PDB file of C-alpha atoms in Angstrom:
ATOM      1  CA  MET A   1      31.312 -47.898   8.456  1.00  0.00           C
ATOM      2  CA  GLN A   2      34.334 -46.489   6.665  1.00  0.00           C
ATOM      3  CA  ASP A   3      34.758 -42.717   6.670  1.00  0.00           C
ATOM      4  CA  GLN A   4      33.394 -41.133   3.467  1.00  0.00           C
ATOM      5  CA  ASN A   5      36.463 -38.940   3.019  1.00  0.00           C
ATOM      6  CA  ALA A   6      38.644 -42.013   3.234  1.00  0.00           C
ATOM      7  CA  LEU A   7      36.509 -43.655   0.550  1.00  0.00           C
ATOM      8  CA  ALA A   8      36.812 -40.569  -1.628  1.00  0.00           C
ATOM      9  CA  ALA A   9      40.599 -40.727  -1.280  1.00  0.00           C
ATOM     10  CA  GLN A  10      40.608 -44.285  -2.626  1.00  0.00           C
ATOM     11  CA  ILE A  11      39.167 -43.294  -6.003  1.00  0.00           C
ATOM     12  CA  ILE A  12      42.560 -42.693  -7.692  1.00  0.00           C
ATOM     13  CA  PRO A  13      44.209 -45.938  -6.556  1.00  0.00           C
ATOM     14  CA  LEU A  14      41.055 -47.875  -7.463  1.00  0.00           C
ATOM     15  CA  TYR A  15      41.147 -46.670 -11.073  1.00  0.00           C
ATOM     16  CA  GLN A  16      44.899 -47.219 -11.181  1.00  0.00           C
ATOM     17  CA  ASN A  17      44.679 -50.792  -9.913  1.00  0.00           C
ATOM     18  CA  TYR A  18      41.660 -51.774 -12.035  1.00  0.00           C
ATOM     19  CA  ALA A  19      42.293 -49.741 -15.162  1.00  0.00           C
ATOM     20  CA  ARG A  20      42.045 -52.656 -17.609  1.00  0.00           C
ATOM     21  CA  GLN A  21      38.987 -54.139 -15.937  1.00  0.00           C
ATOM     22  CA  TRP A  22      37.268 -50.727 -16.010  1.00  0.00           C
ATOM     23  CA  ASP A  23      38.252 -50.286 -19.664  1.00  0.00           C
ATOM     24  CA  ASP A  24      36.784 -53.658 -20.572  1.00  0.00           C
ATOM     25  CA  VAL A  25      33.439 -52.611 -19.073  1.00  0.00           C
ATOM     26  CA  ARG A  26      33.292 -48.986 -20.132  1.00  0.00           C
ATOM     27  CA  ARG A  27      34.666 -48.815 -23.657  1.00  0.00           C
ATOM     28  CA  GLY A  28      31.634 -50.446 -25.289  1.00  0.00           C
ATOM     29  CA  GLN A  29      29.010 -48.326 -23.520  1.00  0.00           C
ATOM     30  CA  ASN A  30      27.365 -45.662 -25.622  1.00  0.00           C
ATOM     31  CA  TYR A  31      24.577 -44.228 -23.458  1.00  0.00           C
ATOM     32  CA  GLN A  32      26.189 -40.779 -23.567  1.00  0.00           C
ATOM     33  CA  GLN A  33      26.003 -40.410 -27.335  1.00  0.00           C
ATOM     34  CA  GLY A  34      22.959 -38.086 -27.370  1.00  0.00           C
ATOM     35  CA  TRP A  35      24.583 -35.689 -24.883  1.00  0.00           C
ATOM     36  CA  LEU A  36      27.882 -35.755 -26.724  1.00  0.00           C
ATOM     37  CA  ALA A  37      26.026 -34.730 -29.872  1.00  0.00           C
ATOM     38  CA  ARG A  38      24.455 -31.752 -28.048  1.00  0.00           C
ATOM     39  CA  PHE A  39      27.888 -30.795 -26.645  1.00  0.00           C
ATOM     40  CA  THR A  40      29.777 -30.994 -29.927  1.00  0.00           C
ATOM     41  CA  ALA A  41      27.029 -29.152 -31.852  1.00  0.00           C
ATOM     42  CA  LEU A  42      27.954 -26.024 -29.853  1.00  0.00           C
ATOM     43  CA  LEU A  43      31.700 -26.248 -30.602  1.00  0.00           C
ATOM     44  CA  PRO A  44      33.706 -24.788 -33.465  1.00  0.00           C
ATOM     45  CA  ALA A  45      34.967 -27.296 -36.035  1.00  0.00           C
ATOM     46  CA  ARG A  46      38.207 -28.945 -34.921  1.00  0.00           C
ATOM     47  CA  GLY A  47      37.968 -27.164 -31.581  1.00  0.00           C
ATOM     48  CA  ALA A  48      40.063 -27.948 -28.523  1.00  0.00           C
ATOM     49  CA  ILE A  49      38.408 -29.986 -25.782  1.00  0.00           C
ATOM     50  CA  LEU A  50      39.604 -30.600 -22.227  1.00  0.00           C
ATOM     51  CA  ASP A  51      38.467 -34.023 -21.032  1.00  0.00           C
ATOM     52  CA  VAL A  52      38.658 -33.962 -17.255  1.00  0.00           C
ATOM     53  CA  GLY A  53      38.975 -37.501 -15.971  1.00  0.00           C
ATOM     54  CA  CYS A  54      39.485 -38.945 -19.426  1.00  0.00           C
ATOM     55  CA  GLY A  55      40.155 -42.514 -18.322  1.00  0.00           C
ATOM     56  CA  SER A  56      41.315 -44.834 -21.051  1.00  0.00           C
ATOM     57  CA  GLY A  57      40.108 -42.575 -23.915  1.00  0.00           C
ATOM     58  CA  LEU A  58      37.111 -44.794 -24.726  1.00  0.00           C
ATOM     59  CA  PRO A  59      34.350 -44.338 -25.338  1.00  0.00           C
ATOM     60  CA  ILE A  60      34.167 -40.544 -25.031  1.00  0.00           C
ATOM     61  CA  ALA A  61      37.476 -39.193 -26.314  1.00  0.00           C
ATOM     62  CA  GLY A  62      37.317 -41.685 -29.149  1.00  0.00           C
ATOM     63  CA  VAL A  63      34.005 -40.143 -30.346  1.00  0.00           C
ATOM     64  CA  LEU A  64      35.422 -36.596 -30.040  1.00  0.00           C
ATOM     65  CA  ILE A  65      38.508 -37.576 -32.013  1.00  0.00           C
ATOM     66  CA  GLN A  66      36.370 -39.234 -34.719  1.00  0.00           C
ATOM     67  CA  HIS A  67      34.723 -35.855 -35.164  1.00  0.00           C
ATOM     68  CA  HIS A  68      38.098 -34.163 -35.623  1.00  0.00           C
ATOM     69  CA  PHE A  69      38.276 -32.347 -32.260  1.00  0.00           C
ATOM     70  CA  ARG A  70      41.624 -31.854 -30.535  1.00  0.00           C
ATOM     71  CA  VAL A  71      41.586 -33.546 -27.167  1.00  0.00           C
ATOM     72  CA  THR A  72      43.615 -32.865 -24.068  1.00  0.00           C
ATOM     73  CA  GLY A  73      42.847 -35.584 -21.559  1.00  0.00           C
ATOM     74  CA  ILE A  74      43.799 -35.419 -17.894  1.00  0.00           C
ATOM     75  CA  ASP A  75      43.547 -38.211 -15.387  1.00  0.00           C
ATOM     76  CA  SER A  76      45.136 -39.101 -12.068  1.00  0.00           C
ATOM     77  CA  ALA A  77      45.692 -42.764 -12.929  1.00  0.00           C
ATOM     78  CA  PRO A  78      48.787 -43.463 -15.081  1.00  0.00           C
ATOM     79  CA  ALA A  79      47.443 -46.850 -16.094  1.00  0.00           C
ATOM     80  CA  MET A  80      44.419 -45.189 -17.682  1.00  0.00           C
ATOM     81  CA  LEU A  81      46.556 -42.676 -19.532  1.00  0.00           C
ATOM     82  CA  GLU A  82      48.769 -45.428 -20.923  1.00  0.00           C
ATOM     83  CA  LEU A  83      45.699 -46.922 -22.593  1.00  0.00           C
ATOM     84  CA  ALA A  84      44.601 -43.578 -23.973  1.00  0.00           C
ATOM     85  CA  GLN A  85      48.102 -42.718 -25.268  1.00  0.00           C
ATOM     86  CA  ALA A  86      48.398 -46.078 -27.024  1.00  0.00           C
ATOM     87  CA  ARG A  87      45.072 -45.564 -28.777  1.00  0.00           C
ATOM     88  CA  PHE A  88      45.345 -41.914 -29.663  1.00  0.00           C
ATOM     89  CA  PRO A  89      49.036 -40.892 -29.701  1.00  0.00           C
ATOM     90  CA  GLN A  90      48.441 -37.682 -31.643  1.00  0.00           C
ATOM     91  CA  HIS A  91      46.469 -36.157 -28.798  1.00  0.00           C
ATOM     92  CA  SER A  92      47.618 -34.945 -25.357  1.00  0.00           C
ATOM     93  CA  TRP A  93      47.269 -37.164 -22.285  1.00  0.00           C
ATOM     94  CA  GLN A  94      48.506 -35.714 -19.007  1.00  0.00           C
ATOM     95  CA  GLN A  95      48.646 -37.059 -15.472  1.00  0.00           C
ATOM     96  CA  ALA A  96      47.052 -34.485 -13.167  1.00  0.00           C
ATOM     97  CA  ASP A  97      44.649 -34.220 -10.273  1.00  0.00           C
ATOM     98  CA  MET A  98      41.638 -32.248 -11.458  1.00  0.00           C
ATOM     99  CA  ARG A  99      41.445 -30.484  -8.080  1.00  0.00           C
ATOM    100  CA  SER A 100      44.731 -28.680  -8.719  1.00  0.00           C
ATOM    101  CA  LEU A 101      44.618 -28.426 -12.512  1.00  0.00           C
ATOM    102  CA  ASN A 102      46.337 -25.382 -14.023  1.00  0.00           C
ATOM    103  CA  LEU A 103      47.172 -25.819 -17.710  1.00  0.00           C
ATOM    104  CA  ALA A 104      47.503 -22.101 -18.480  1.00  0.00           C
ATOM    105  CA  GLN A 105      45.288 -22.734 -21.523  1.00  0.00           C
ATOM    106  CA  GLN A 106      41.648 -22.111 -22.432  1.00  0.00           C
ATOM    107  CA  PHE A 107      39.549 -24.607 -24.379  1.00  0.00           C
ATOM    108  CA  ASP A 108      36.504 -24.546 -26.616  1.00  0.00           C
ATOM    109  CA  GLY A 109      34.918 -27.312 -24.634  1.00  0.00           C
ATOM    110  CA  ILE A 110      35.317 -28.771 -21.167  1.00  0.00           C
ATOM    111  CA  LEU A 111      33.941 -32.185 -20.297  1.00  0.00           C
ATOM    112  CA  ALA A 112      33.769 -33.843 -16.914  1.00  0.00           C
ATOM    113  CA  TRP A 113      31.737 -36.995 -17.531  1.00  0.00           C
ATOM    114  CA  ASP A 114      31.504 -39.585 -14.777  1.00  0.00           C
ATOM    115  CA  SER A 115      34.635 -38.183 -13.107  1.00  0.00           C
ATOM    116  CA  PHE A 116      33.781 -34.941 -11.302  1.00  0.00           C
ATOM    117  CA  PHE A 117      31.138 -36.799  -9.316  1.00  0.00           C
ATOM    118  CA  HIS A 118      33.795 -38.831  -7.446  1.00  0.00           C
ATOM    119  CA  LEU A 119      34.893 -35.656  -5.623  1.00  0.00           C
ATOM    120  CA  THR A 120      33.668 -34.610  -2.175  1.00  0.00           C
ATOM    121  CA  HIS A 121      31.119 -31.823  -1.925  1.00  0.00           C
ATOM    122  CA  GLN A 122      33.684 -29.163  -1.151  1.00  0.00           C
ATOM    123  CA  ASP A 123      36.035 -30.300  -3.889  1.00  0.00           C
ATOM    124  CA  GLN A 124      33.200 -30.145  -6.361  1.00  0.00           C
ATOM    125  CA  ARG A 125      32.452 -26.560  -5.331  1.00  0.00           C
ATOM    126  CA  LEU A 126      36.108 -25.600  -5.919  1.00  0.00           C
ATOM    127  CA  MET A 127      36.126 -27.243  -9.352  1.00  0.00           C
ATOM    128  CA  PHE A 128      33.982 -24.462 -10.820  1.00  0.00           C
ATOM    129  CA  GLY A 129      36.893 -22.051 -10.404  1.00  0.00           C
ATOM    130  CA  ILE A 130      39.077 -24.552 -12.278  1.00  0.00           C
ATOM    131  CA  PHE A 131      36.496 -24.831 -15.039  1.00  0.00           C
ATOM    132  CA  GLN A 132      36.402 -21.015 -15.195  1.00  0.00           C
ATOM    133  CA  GLN A 133      40.195 -20.803 -15.385  1.00  0.00           C
ATOM    134  CA  HIS A 134      40.264 -23.024 -18.474  1.00  0.00           C
ATOM    135  CA  ALA A 135      37.334 -21.281 -20.221  1.00  0.00           C
ATOM    136  CA  LYS A 136      36.899 -18.352 -22.562  1.00  0.00           C
ATOM    137  CA  THR A 137      33.826 -16.685 -23.997  1.00  0.00           C
ATOM    138  CA  GLY A 138      31.765 -19.408 -25.643  1.00  0.00           C
ATOM    139  CA  THR A 139      33.427 -22.366 -23.962  1.00  0.00           C
ATOM    140  CA  VAL A 140      30.955 -25.218 -23.588  1.00  0.00           C
ATOM    141  CA  LEU A 141      30.943 -27.127 -20.273  1.00  0.00           C
ATOM    142  CA  MET A 142      29.256 -30.453 -19.762  1.00  0.00           C
ATOM    143  CA  PHE A 143      29.358 -32.635 -16.683  1.00  0.00           C
ATOM    144  CA  SER A 144      27.408 -35.402 -15.045  1.00  0.00           C
ATOM    145  CA  SER A 145      26.291 -35.370 -11.402  1.00  0.00           C
ATOM    146  CA  GLY A 146      23.915 -37.019  -8.989  1.00  0.00           C
ATOM    147  CA  PRO A 147      20.258 -35.954  -8.866  1.00  0.00           C
ATOM    148  CA  GLU A 148      20.304 -34.423  -5.394  1.00  0.00           C
ATOM    149  CA  HIS A 149      22.588 -33.450  -2.553  1.00  0.00           C
ATOM    150  CA  GLY A 150      24.159 -36.472  -0.953  1.00  0.00           C
ATOM    151  CA  GLU A 151      26.747 -39.189  -1.077  1.00  0.00           C
ATOM    152  CA  ALA A 152      26.457 -42.712  -2.482  1.00  0.00           C
ATOM    153  CA  ILE A 153      28.813 -45.669  -2.445  1.00  0.00           C
ATOM    154  CA  GLY A 154      28.816 -47.902  -5.484  1.00  0.00           C
ATOM    155  CA  GLU A 155      31.139 -50.873  -6.169  1.00  0.00           C
ATOM    156  CA  PHE A 156      33.681 -51.863  -8.751  1.00  0.00           C
ATOM    157  CA  ALA A 157      35.791 -55.068  -8.728  1.00  0.00           C
ATOM    158  CA  GLY A 158      34.621 -55.681  -5.179  1.00  0.00           C
ATOM    159  CA  GLU A 159      35.888 -52.276  -3.985  1.00  0.00           C
ATOM    160  CA  PRO A 160      33.688 -49.375  -2.683  1.00  0.00           C
ATOM    161  CA  LEU A 161      33.282 -46.607  -5.247  1.00  0.00           C
ATOM    162  CA  TYR A 162      32.537 -43.163  -3.779  1.00  0.00           C
ATOM    163  CA  HIS A 163      30.155 -40.677  -5.455  1.00  0.00           C
ATOM    164  CA  ALA A 164      28.819 -37.326  -4.255  1.00  0.00           C
ATOM    165  CA  SER A 165      26.503 -34.663  -5.549  1.00  0.00           C
ATOM    166  CA  LEU A 166      25.430 -31.178  -4.704  1.00  0.00           C
ATOM    167  CA  ALA A 167      21.826 -30.063  -4.954  1.00  0.00           C
ATOM    168  CA  PRO A 168      20.725 -28.956  -8.431  1.00  0.00           C
ATOM    169  CA  ALA A 169      20.122 -25.418  -7.172  1.00  0.00           C
ATOM    170  CA  GLU A 170      23.693 -25.218  -5.928  1.00  0.00           C
ATOM    171  CA  TYR A 171      25.115 -26.397  -9.255  1.00  0.00           C
ATOM    172  CA  GLU A 172      23.034 -23.748 -10.976  1.00  0.00           C
ATOM    173  CA  GLN A 173      24.343 -21.035  -8.627  1.00  0.00           C
ATOM    174  CA  LEU A 174      27.955 -22.150  -9.076  1.00  0.00           C
ATOM    175  CA  LEU A 175      27.591 -22.021 -12.862  1.00  0.00           C
ATOM    176  CA  TYR A 176      26.166 -18.541 -12.650  1.00  0.00           C
ATOM    177  CA  GLN A 177      28.842 -17.292 -10.219  1.00  0.00           C
ATOM    178  CA  HIS A 178      31.581 -18.502 -12.617  1.00  0.00           C
ATOM    179  CA  GLY A 179      30.178 -16.976 -15.783  1.00  0.00           C
ATOM    180  CA  PHE A 180      28.354 -19.989 -17.266  1.00  0.00           C
ATOM    181  CA  GLN A 181      24.846 -19.913 -18.605  1.00  0.00           C
ATOM    182  CA  LEU A 182      22.816 -23.104 -18.242  1.00  0.00           C
ATOM    183  CA  ILE A 183      21.648 -24.414 -21.593  1.00  0.00           C
ATOM    184  CA  GLU A 184      20.097 -27.736 -20.667  1.00  0.00           C
ATOM    185  CA  MET A 185      19.908 -30.033 -17.655  1.00  0.00           C
ATOM    186  CA  ARG A 186      18.109 -33.316 -17.119  1.00  0.00           C
ATOM    187  CA  ILE A 187      17.745 -35.263 -13.898  1.00  0.00           C
ATOM    188  CA  ASN A 188      17.927 -39.050 -14.186  1.00  0.00           C
ATOM    189  CA  ASP A 189      17.734 -38.910 -17.964  1.00  0.00           C
ATOM    190  CA  PRO A 190      16.131 -42.224 -19.084  1.00  0.00           C
ATOM    191  CA  GLU A 191      17.839 -41.906 -22.448  1.00  0.00           C
ATOM    192  CA  CYS A 192      21.243 -41.766 -20.740  1.00  0.00           C
ATOM    193  CA  ALA A 193      21.153 -44.682 -18.304  1.00  0.00           C
ATOM    194  CA  GLY A 194      19.604 -42.480 -15.649  1.00  0.00           C
ATOM    195  CA  HIS A 195      22.434 -39.881 -15.606  1.00  0.00           C
ATOM    196  CA  THR A 196      21.906 -36.337 -14.454  1.00  0.00           C
ATOM    197  CA  VAL A 197      23.615 -34.115 -17.007  1.00  0.00           C
ATOM    198  CA  TRP A 198      24.445 -30.411 -17.174  1.00  0.00           C
ATOM    199  CA  LEU A 199      25.220 -28.462 -20.335  1.00  0.00           C
ATOM    200  CA  ALA A 200      26.346 -24.805 -20.043  1.00  0.00           C
ATOM    201  CA  GLN A 201      28.307 -22.151 -21.899  1.00  0.00           C
ATOM    202  CA  ALA A 202      30.558 -19.333 -20.782  1.00  0.00           C
ATOM    203  CA  VAL A 203      28.783 -16.083 -21.662  1.00  0.00           C
ATOM    204  CA  GLU A 204      31.496 -13.539 -21.058  1.00  0.00           C
ATOM    205  CA  ARG A 205      35.266 -13.209 -21.111  1.00  0.00           C
ATOM    206  CA  LEU A 206      36.322 -14.744 -17.834  1.00  0.00           C
ATOM    207  CA  ARG A 207      39.031 -12.865 -16.020  1.00  0.00           C
ATOM    208  CA  VAL A 208      40.968 -15.118 -13.659  1.00  0.00           C
ATOM    209  CA  GLU A 209      44.130 -14.294 -11.826  1.00  0.00           C
ATOM    210  CA  GLY A 210      47.120 -15.478 -13.824  1.00  0.00           C
ATOM    211  CA  VAL A 211      45.144 -15.772 -17.116  1.00  0.00           C
ATOM    212  CA  PRO A 212      45.563 -12.976 -19.705  1.00  0.00           C
TER     213      PRO A 212
END
C-alpha cells in the first residue's frame, strides 16, 4: 500500500495533469448552492473573497462573481488558473500553495471548498493560522471536511485522490483558538451531496505577527 503522505503529495500534480477533465466534471455541479447562499448572506455587498483552492473558477467563483463579489483565487495548479483567468480576467488568480499562503491582505470572506480536505492532518491544523492571518473582524469562513478523523483515498482519472479529516471536536477547537465563532455545521449534509460543511465568523480583531 502506498504511503499516505506520498499520496497527499500527489494532489497538486494530479490536478495539474487532469485540469480539463476535472473542469468538465465539476463545472456543472451545483450541490453547494445552498451553502454558498448562507455564506454570501453574511458578507458585505461587493466584498472581497479569498477562494483557497479555486480550481478552474467554476462553479464556485462564477457564482460569487455573478453576485458582484471581488474574488482572489489561489491554486497550486497553473493549468487550473489558466482556465479561471480566461473566464474571469477582471479578478485575481494567483499560483500559491495554501500551506504557505501570505498575501498580506485581509478579506471579507474566506472559502476553502473541496480543497482544504486534501491536506494531511497536520497541514490542516496549521491552515487555521493562515485563515486567521487573512481575516479581520467579521470575516466569514466556510470550508468542507470529512465527517470524522481519518484518511480516505478516492479516485480521479484512474489516479488515487487523497483526503483527510480531523474530528469535528478538533475543528471546533481550532476555530475557537483562532478567533472564529461557529455559526453552522452539518455532517454529511444530504442537501449537499453528503458534504460536511463548516460556516464560521471572526468575532474579534485578529492580531497576527506581521499584520497591522
